[in-house]
mmCIF file of C-alpha atoms in Angstrom:
data_model
loop_
_atom_site.group_PDB
_atom_site.id
_atom_site.type_symbol
_atom_site.label_atom_id
_atom_site.label_comp_id
_atom_site.label_asym_id
_atom_site.label_seq_id
_atom_site.Cartn_x
_atom_site.Cartn_y
_atom_site.Cartn_z
ATOM 1 C CA THR A 1 -0.055 -0.109 0.068
ATOM 2 C CA ARG A 2 0.769 3.564 -0.126
ATOM 3 C CA LEU A 3 1.474 4.116 3.589
ATOM 4 C CA ASN A 4 3.427 1.146 3.889
ATOM 5 C CA GLU A 5 5.515 2.395 0.852
ATOM 6 C CA TYR A 6 5.958 6.071 2.275
ATOM 7 C CA LEU A 7 6.573 4.894 6.332
ATOM 8 C CA GLY A 8 9.602 2.436 4.648
ATOM 9 C CA GLU A 9 10.873 4.944 2.510
ATOM 10 C CA MET A 10 10.827 7.796 5.913
ATOM 11 C CA VAL A 11 12.039 5.571 8.289
ATOM 12 C CA GLN A 12 15.146 4.588 5.809
ATOM 13 C CA ILE A 13 16.465 8.156 5.678
ATOM 14 C CA ILE A 14 15.456 9.023 8.814
ATOM 15 C CA GLU A 15 17.870 6.008 9.829
ATOM 16 C CA GLU A 16 20.388 7.425 7.326
ATOM 17 C CA TYR A 17 20.930 10.661 8.767
ATOM 18 C CA ASP A 18 21.281 9.030 11.917
ATOM 19 C CA GLY A 19 18.502 9.622 13.559
ATOM 20 C CA TYR A 20 15.980 7.336 15.802
ATOM 21 C CA VAL A 21 12.546 6.405 15.133
ATOM 22 C CA ASP A 22 10.255 6.258 18.066
ATOM 23 C CA LYS A 23 7.127 5.267 17.244
ATOM 24 C CA PHE A 24 4.526 5.395 14.481
ATOM 25 C CA ILE A 25 1.706 8.037 15.493
ATOM 26 C CA GLY A 26 -1.321 7.064 13.062
ATOM 27 C CA ASP A 27 0.240 7.938 9.707
ATOM 28 C CA GLY A 28 3.079 9.539 10.864
ATOM 29 C CA ILE A 29 6.312 9.700 12.462
ATOM 30 C CA MET A 30 8.186 10.277 15.620
ATOM 31 C CA ALA A 31 11.654 10.892 15.239
ATOM 32 C CA TYR A 32 14.792 12.603 17.231
ATOM 33 C CA TRP A 33 18.036 12.973 17.746
ATOM 34 C CA GLY A 34 21.079 13.373 20.359
ATOM 35 C CA ALA A 35 19.815 10.401 22.526
ATOM 36 C CA PRO A 36 20.375 7.892 23.956
ATOM 37 C CA LEU A 37 23.881 8.886 22.816
ATOM 38 C CA ALA A 38 24.953 12.829 22.339
ATOM 39 C CA GLN A 39 25.270 14.218 18.897
ATOM 40 C CA LYS A 40 27.090 17.506 18.457
ATOM 41 C CA ASP A 41 25.132 18.311 15.042
ATOM 42 C CA HIS A 42 21.574 16.865 15.858
ATOM 43 C CA ALA A 43 19.481 19.782 14.835
ATOM 44 C CA SER A 44 21.701 20.057 11.245
ATOM 45 C CA MET A 45 21.303 16.191 10.992
ATOM 46 C CA ALA A 46 17.636 16.265 11.486
ATOM 47 C CA ILE A 47 16.602 19.517 8.901
ATOM 48 C CA ALA A 48 19.074 17.609 6.168
ATOM 49 C CA CYS A 49 16.968 14.855 6.978
ATOM 50 C CA LEU A 50 13.721 17.048 6.483
ATOM 51 C CA LEU A 51 14.843 18.142 3.222
ATOM 52 C CA ALA A 52 16.009 14.341 2.049
ATOM 53 C CA MET A 53 12.347 13.188 3.014
ATOM 54 C CA GLN A 54 10.755 15.816 1.295
ATOM 55 C CA SER A 55 12.751 15.371 -1.916
ATOM 56 C CA ALA A 56 11.779 11.613 -1.651
ATOM 57 C CA MET A 57 8.097 12.211 -1.183
ATOM 58 C CA GLN A 58 8.378 14.183 -4.427
ATOM 59 C CA LYS A 59 9.318 11.058 -6.427
ATOM 60 C CA LEU A 60 6.541 9.379 -4.600
ATOM 61 C CA GLN A 61 3.655 11.580 -5.665
ATOM 62 C CA ALA A 62 5.398 11.495 -9.209
ATOM 63 C CA LYS A 63 5.078 7.680 -9.048
ATOM 64 C CA TRP A 64 1.500 7.563 -7.639
ATOM 65 C CA LEU A 65 0.096 10.126 -9.993
ATOM 66 C CA ALA A 66 1.576 8.248 -13.229
ATOM 67 C CA ALA A 67 0.084 4.816 -11.391
ATOM 68 C CA GLY A 68 -3.444 6.757 -11.327
ATOM 69 C CA GLU A 69 -3.277 6.706 -7.644
ATOM 70 C CA GLU A 70 -3.934 9.616 -5.435
ATOM 71 C CA PRO A 71 -0.938 11.575 -3.758
ATOM 72 C CA PHE A 72 -0.952 12.947 0.030
ATOM 73 C CA THR A 73 1.975 15.235 1.336
ATOM 74 C CA ILE A 74 3.416 15.273 4.393
ATOM 75 C CA ARG A 75 4.216 18.127 7.078
ATOM 76 C CA ALA A 76 6.805 18.357 10.148
ATOM 77 C CA GLY A 77 7.253 19.735 13.143
ATOM 78 C CA VAL A 78 10.379 20.477 14.652
ATOM 79 C CA GLN A 79 12.230 21.567 17.679
ATOM 80 C CA SER A 80 15.486 21.392 19.848
ATOM 81 C CA GLY A 81 15.793 21.485 23.267
ATOM 82 C CA GLU A 82 16.099 19.532 26.617
ATOM 83 C CA VAL A 83 13.894 16.045 27.064
ATOM 84 C CA VAL A 84 13.657 13.450 29.279
ATOM 85 C CA ALA A 85 15.157 10.067 27.724
ATOM 86 C CA GLY A 86 14.479 6.991 28.966
ATOM 87 C CA ASN A 87 12.548 3.707 29.556
ATOM 88 C CA ILE A 88 9.017 4.618 30.374
ATOM 89 C CA GLY A 89 6.068 2.604 31.386
ATOM 90 C CA LEU A 90 5.355 -0.137 33.891
ATOM 91 C CA ARG A 91 8.041 -2.840 34.389
ATOM 92 C CA GLY A 92 7.444 -5.962 33.631
ATOM 93 C CA LYS A 93 4.151 -5.151 31.832
ATOM 94 C CA LYS A 94 4.979 -2.418 29.243
ATOM 95 C CA MET A 95 7.923 -0.292 28.720
ATOM 96 C CA GLU A 96 9.430 1.501 25.559
ATOM 97 C CA TYR A 97 12.949 4.155 25.659
ATOM 98 C CA THR A 98 11.366 7.249 24.508
ATOM 99 C CA VAL A 99 11.570 10.909 25.096
ATOM 100 C CA ILE A 100 9.225 13.075 26.948
ATOM 101 C CA GLY A 101 9.035 16.976 27.715
ATOM 102 C CA ASP A 102 8.452 20.120 27.029
ATOM 103 C CA THR A 103 10.337 20.032 23.460
ATOM 104 C CA VAL A 104 8.600 16.931 22.331
ATOM 105 C CA ASN A 105 5.475 18.678 23.128
ATOM 106 C CA GLN A 106 6.912 22.098 20.769
ATOM 107 C CA ALA A 107 7.204 19.950 17.653
ATOM 108 C CA ALA A 108 4.384 18.004 17.942
ATOM 109 C CA ARG A 109 1.859 21.610 18.345
ATOM 110 C CA LEU A 110 5.023 23.196 15.609
ATOM 111 C CA GLU A 111 4.064 19.822 12.957
ATOM 112 C CA THR A 112 0.188 20.637 13.463
ATOM 113 C CA SER A 113 0.365 24.340 13.238
ATOM 114 C CA ALA A 114 2.075 23.337 9.758
ATOM 115 C CA LYS A 115 -1.283 23.061 8.371
ATOM 116 C CA TYR A 116 -2.759 26.425 9.538
ATOM 117 C CA TYR A 117 0.398 28.426 8.344
ATOM 118 C CA GLY A 118 0.331 25.977 4.991
ATOM 119 C CA VAL A 119 3.784 24.903 5.126
ATOM 120 C CA GLY A 120 5.690 21.750 4.740
ATOM 121 C CA THR A 121 7.699 22.505 8.241
ATOM 122 C CA LEU A 122 7.480 24.376 10.844
ATOM 123 C CA VAL A 123 10.690 24.780 12.930
ATOM 124 C CA GLY A 124 11.019 26.525 16.205
ATOM 125 C CA GLU A 125 13.431 29.163 17.292
ATOM 126 C CA GLU A 126 16.256 26.704 19.044
ATOM 127 C CA THR A 127 16.417 24.635 15.852
ATOM 128 C CA TYR A 128 16.396 27.837 13.750
ATOM 129 C CA LEU A 129 19.112 29.423 15.620
ATOM 130 C CA ARG A 130 21.502 25.905 15.775
ATOM 131 C CA THR A 131 21.216 25.605 11.821
ATOM 132 C CA ARG A 132 20.693 29.401 10.395
ATOM 133 C CA GLU A 133 24.148 29.793 9.490
ATOM 134 C CA VAL A 134 23.489 26.309 7.164
ATOM 135 C CA TYR A 135 19.844 26.591 6.449
ATOM 136 C CA SER A 136 17.103 29.311 5.109
ATOM 137 C CA TYR A 137 14.111 30.011 6.941
ATOM 138 C CA ARG A 138 11.187 32.526 6.738
ATOM 139 C CA GLU A 139 9.864 33.981 10.152
ATOM 140 C CA LEU A 140 6.403 33.416 9.971
ATOM 141 C CA ASP A 141 4.596 34.594 13.534
ATOM 142 C CA ARG A 142 5.035 34.760 16.979
ATOM 143 C CA VAL A 143 2.753 32.340 18.665
ATOM 144 C CA ARG A 144 1.794 31.751 22.150
ATOM 145 C CA MET A 145 0.884 28.151 22.568
ATOM 146 C CA VAL A 146 -1.894 26.851 24.730
ATOM 147 C CA GLY A 147 -1.250 26.954 28.389
ATOM 148 C CA LYS A 148 2.264 28.919 27.674
ATOM 149 C CA GLN A 149 2.741 32.308 28.754
ATOM 150 C CA LEU A 150 5.972 33.305 26.974
ATOM 151 C CA PRO A 151 5.326 33.439 23.110
ATOM 152 C CA VAL A 152 7.714 31.478 20.410
ATOM 153 C CA THR A 153 8.876 32.838 17.083
ATOM 154 C CA VAL A 154 8.193 29.817 14.261
ATOM 155 C CA TYR A 155 9.888 29.606 10.931
ATOM 156 C CA GLU A 156 9.328 28.189 7.729
ATOM 157 C CA LEU A 157 12.305 25.728 6.097
ATOM 158 C CA ILE A 158 13.084 27.061 3.293
ATOM 159 C CA GLY A 159 16.480 25.080 2.253
ATOM 160 C CA PRO A 160 20.044 25.352 2.474
ATOM 161 C CA VAL A 161 21.516 28.765 2.583
ATOM 162 C CA THR A 162 22.247 30.363 -1.223
ATOM 163 C CA ALA A 163 23.877 33.978 -1.973
ATOM 164 C CA GLN A 164 20.819 35.699 -2.508
ATOM 165 C CA PRO A 165 17.476 34.827 -0.626
ATOM 166 C CA ARG A 166 14.100 34.097 -2.582
ATOM 167 C CA ARG A 167 12.413 37.511 -3.612
ATOM 168 C CA SER A 168 9.265 35.977 -1.989
ATOM 169 C CA GLN A 169 11.214 35.787 1.254
ATOM 170 C CA GLN A 170 12.544 39.466 1.178
ATOM 171 C CA MET A 171 8.861 40.512 0.661
ATOM 172 C CA PHE A 172 6.856 38.811 3.096
ATOM 173 C CA ALA A 173 9.927 40.238 5.568
ATOM 174 C CA GLN A 174 9.630 43.695 4.859
ATOM 175 C CA ALA A 175 5.849 42.902 4.841
ATOM 176 C CA LEU A 176 5.724 41.571 8.400
ATOM 177 C CA ALA A 177 7.637 44.344 9.555
ATOM 178 C CA ILE A 178 5.524 47.102 8.357
ATOM 179 C CA TYR A 179 2.778 44.350 9.901
ATOM 180 C CA ARG A 180 3.971 44.595 13.485
ATOM 181 C CA ALA A 181 4.351 48.088 13.217
ATOM 182 C CA HIS A 182 0.944 48.558 13.198
ATOM 183 C CA ASP A 183 -0.211 50.113 9.785
ATOM 184 C CA TRP A 184 -2.263 47.688 8.639
ATOM 185 C CA MET A 185 -3.302 49.645 5.531
ATOM 186 C CA ALA A 186 0.460 49.430 4.119
ATOM 187 C CA ALA A 187 0.587 46.137 5.497
ATOM 188 C CA GLU A 188 -2.393 44.532 3.468
ATOM 189 C CA GLN A 189 -1.107 46.693 0.411
ATOM 190 C CA ALA A 190 2.558 44.716 0.568
ATOM 191 C CA PHE A 191 0.669 41.570 1.500
ATOM 192 C CA MET A 192 -1.503 42.096 -1.408
ATOM 193 C CA GLU A 193 1.728 42.422 -3.810
ATOM 194 C CA ILE A 194 3.448 39.129 -2.832
ATOM 195 C CA ALA A 195 -0.021 37.225 -3.202
ATOM 196 C CA SER A 196 -0.541 38.765 -6.927
ATOM 197 C CA GLU A 197 2.952 37.573 -7.535
ATOM 198 C CA PHE A 198 3.052 34.406 -5.790
ATOM 199 C CA PRO A 199 -0.488 33.466 -5.412
ATOM 200 C CA GLN A 200 -0.013 29.860 -3.547
ATOM 201 C CA ASP A 201 1.791 31.818 -0.774
ATOM 202 C CA GLN A 202 -0.557 30.411 2.170
ATOM 203 C CA PRO A 203 1.455 32.768 4.999
ATOM 204 C CA SER A 204 0.427 35.675 2.935
ATOM 205 C CA ALA A 205 -2.690 34.947 2.350
ATOM 206 C CA MET A 206 -3.289 34.848 5.899
ATOM 207 C CA TYR A 207 -1.182 37.904 7.092
ATOM 208 C CA LEU A 208 -3.535 39.726 4.507
ATOM 209 C CA GLU A 209 -6.739 38.595 6.130
ATOM 210 C CA ARG A 210 -5.580 39.746 9.346
ATOM 211 C CA CYS A 211 -4.600 43.255 8.035
ATOM 212 C CA GLN A 212 -8.438 43.581 6.551
ATOM 213 C CA TYR A 213 -9.313 42.259 10.436
ATOM 214 C CA PHE A 214 -7.353 44.920 12.437
ATOM 215 C CA ILE A 215 -8.420 47.685 9.810
ATOM 216 C CA LYS A 216 -11.554 47.022 10.863
ATOM 217 C CA HIS A 217 -10.845 46.346 14.210
ATOM 218 C CA PRO A 218 -7.670 48.220 15.411
ATOM 219 C CA ALA A 219 -5.408 46.120 17.679
ATOM 220 C CA VAL A 220 -4.257 47.709 21.250
ATOM 221 C CA SER A 221 -1.389 50.447 20.797
ATOM 222 C CA ASP A 222 0.607 48.357 22.978
ATOM 223 C CA TRP A 223 -0.573 44.742 21.175
ATOM 224 C CA ASP A 224 3.025 43.029 21.060
ATOM 225 C CA GLY A 225 2.248 41.396 18.174
ATOM 226 C CA VAL A 226 2.195 37.506 19.182
ATOM 227 C CA PHE A 227 -0.676 35.405 17.645
ATOM 228 C CA VAL A 228 -2.447 33.217 20.458
ATOM 229 C CA ARG A 229 -3.053 29.338 18.905
ATOM 230 C CA SER A 230 -6.561 28.461 20.369
ATOM 231 C CA GLY A 231 -5.682 24.651 19.152
ATOM 232 C CA LYS A 232 -3.120 22.558 20.042
#
């Protein structure tokens, strides 16, 4: 089946990049780096792995289309930080080696939030800071997750760093700065220009809707620009 073909391909790639497949969650895969043995470059390995997975998925999708089968897409959430690693469960009944903690929870929430932003991979700030010299990102938003007080900055993974950033990245960064300055009319115009030139860019369409909302319902003057996610 397509699911087994996809899972088999992805697991093989994760192992090639020294990742550890923790478990399958429905049609999803939970994987981690840096345990049980420390890995100095764990964040970079995870990002490189994701890019390889995306490339493999493109080939699988083309294969399925050629065979007349409906393809599907994948998305991912990545975060770096401290975790609790070890044997979890009831001794003598059911135990497994796994990782738990806030970092794991954040990664899971980033994965589900990727769908909201319409991107393939959503990366947390810790991973971004560890890998930004090698990989290119687009800052998407500042988010306060459910049950959390401190906001986190989230990024879309673009690919390896290039000499010249994509035009769409530059335009988006400029529009986001205008948006955070509360200049809703100018921000609306900036995001409209992106939507016109890059009609498939869902984050720009999302911000265009926000701008149109704030034009009618202005935010308070001391609003910090943080978006509050109501779902996990």
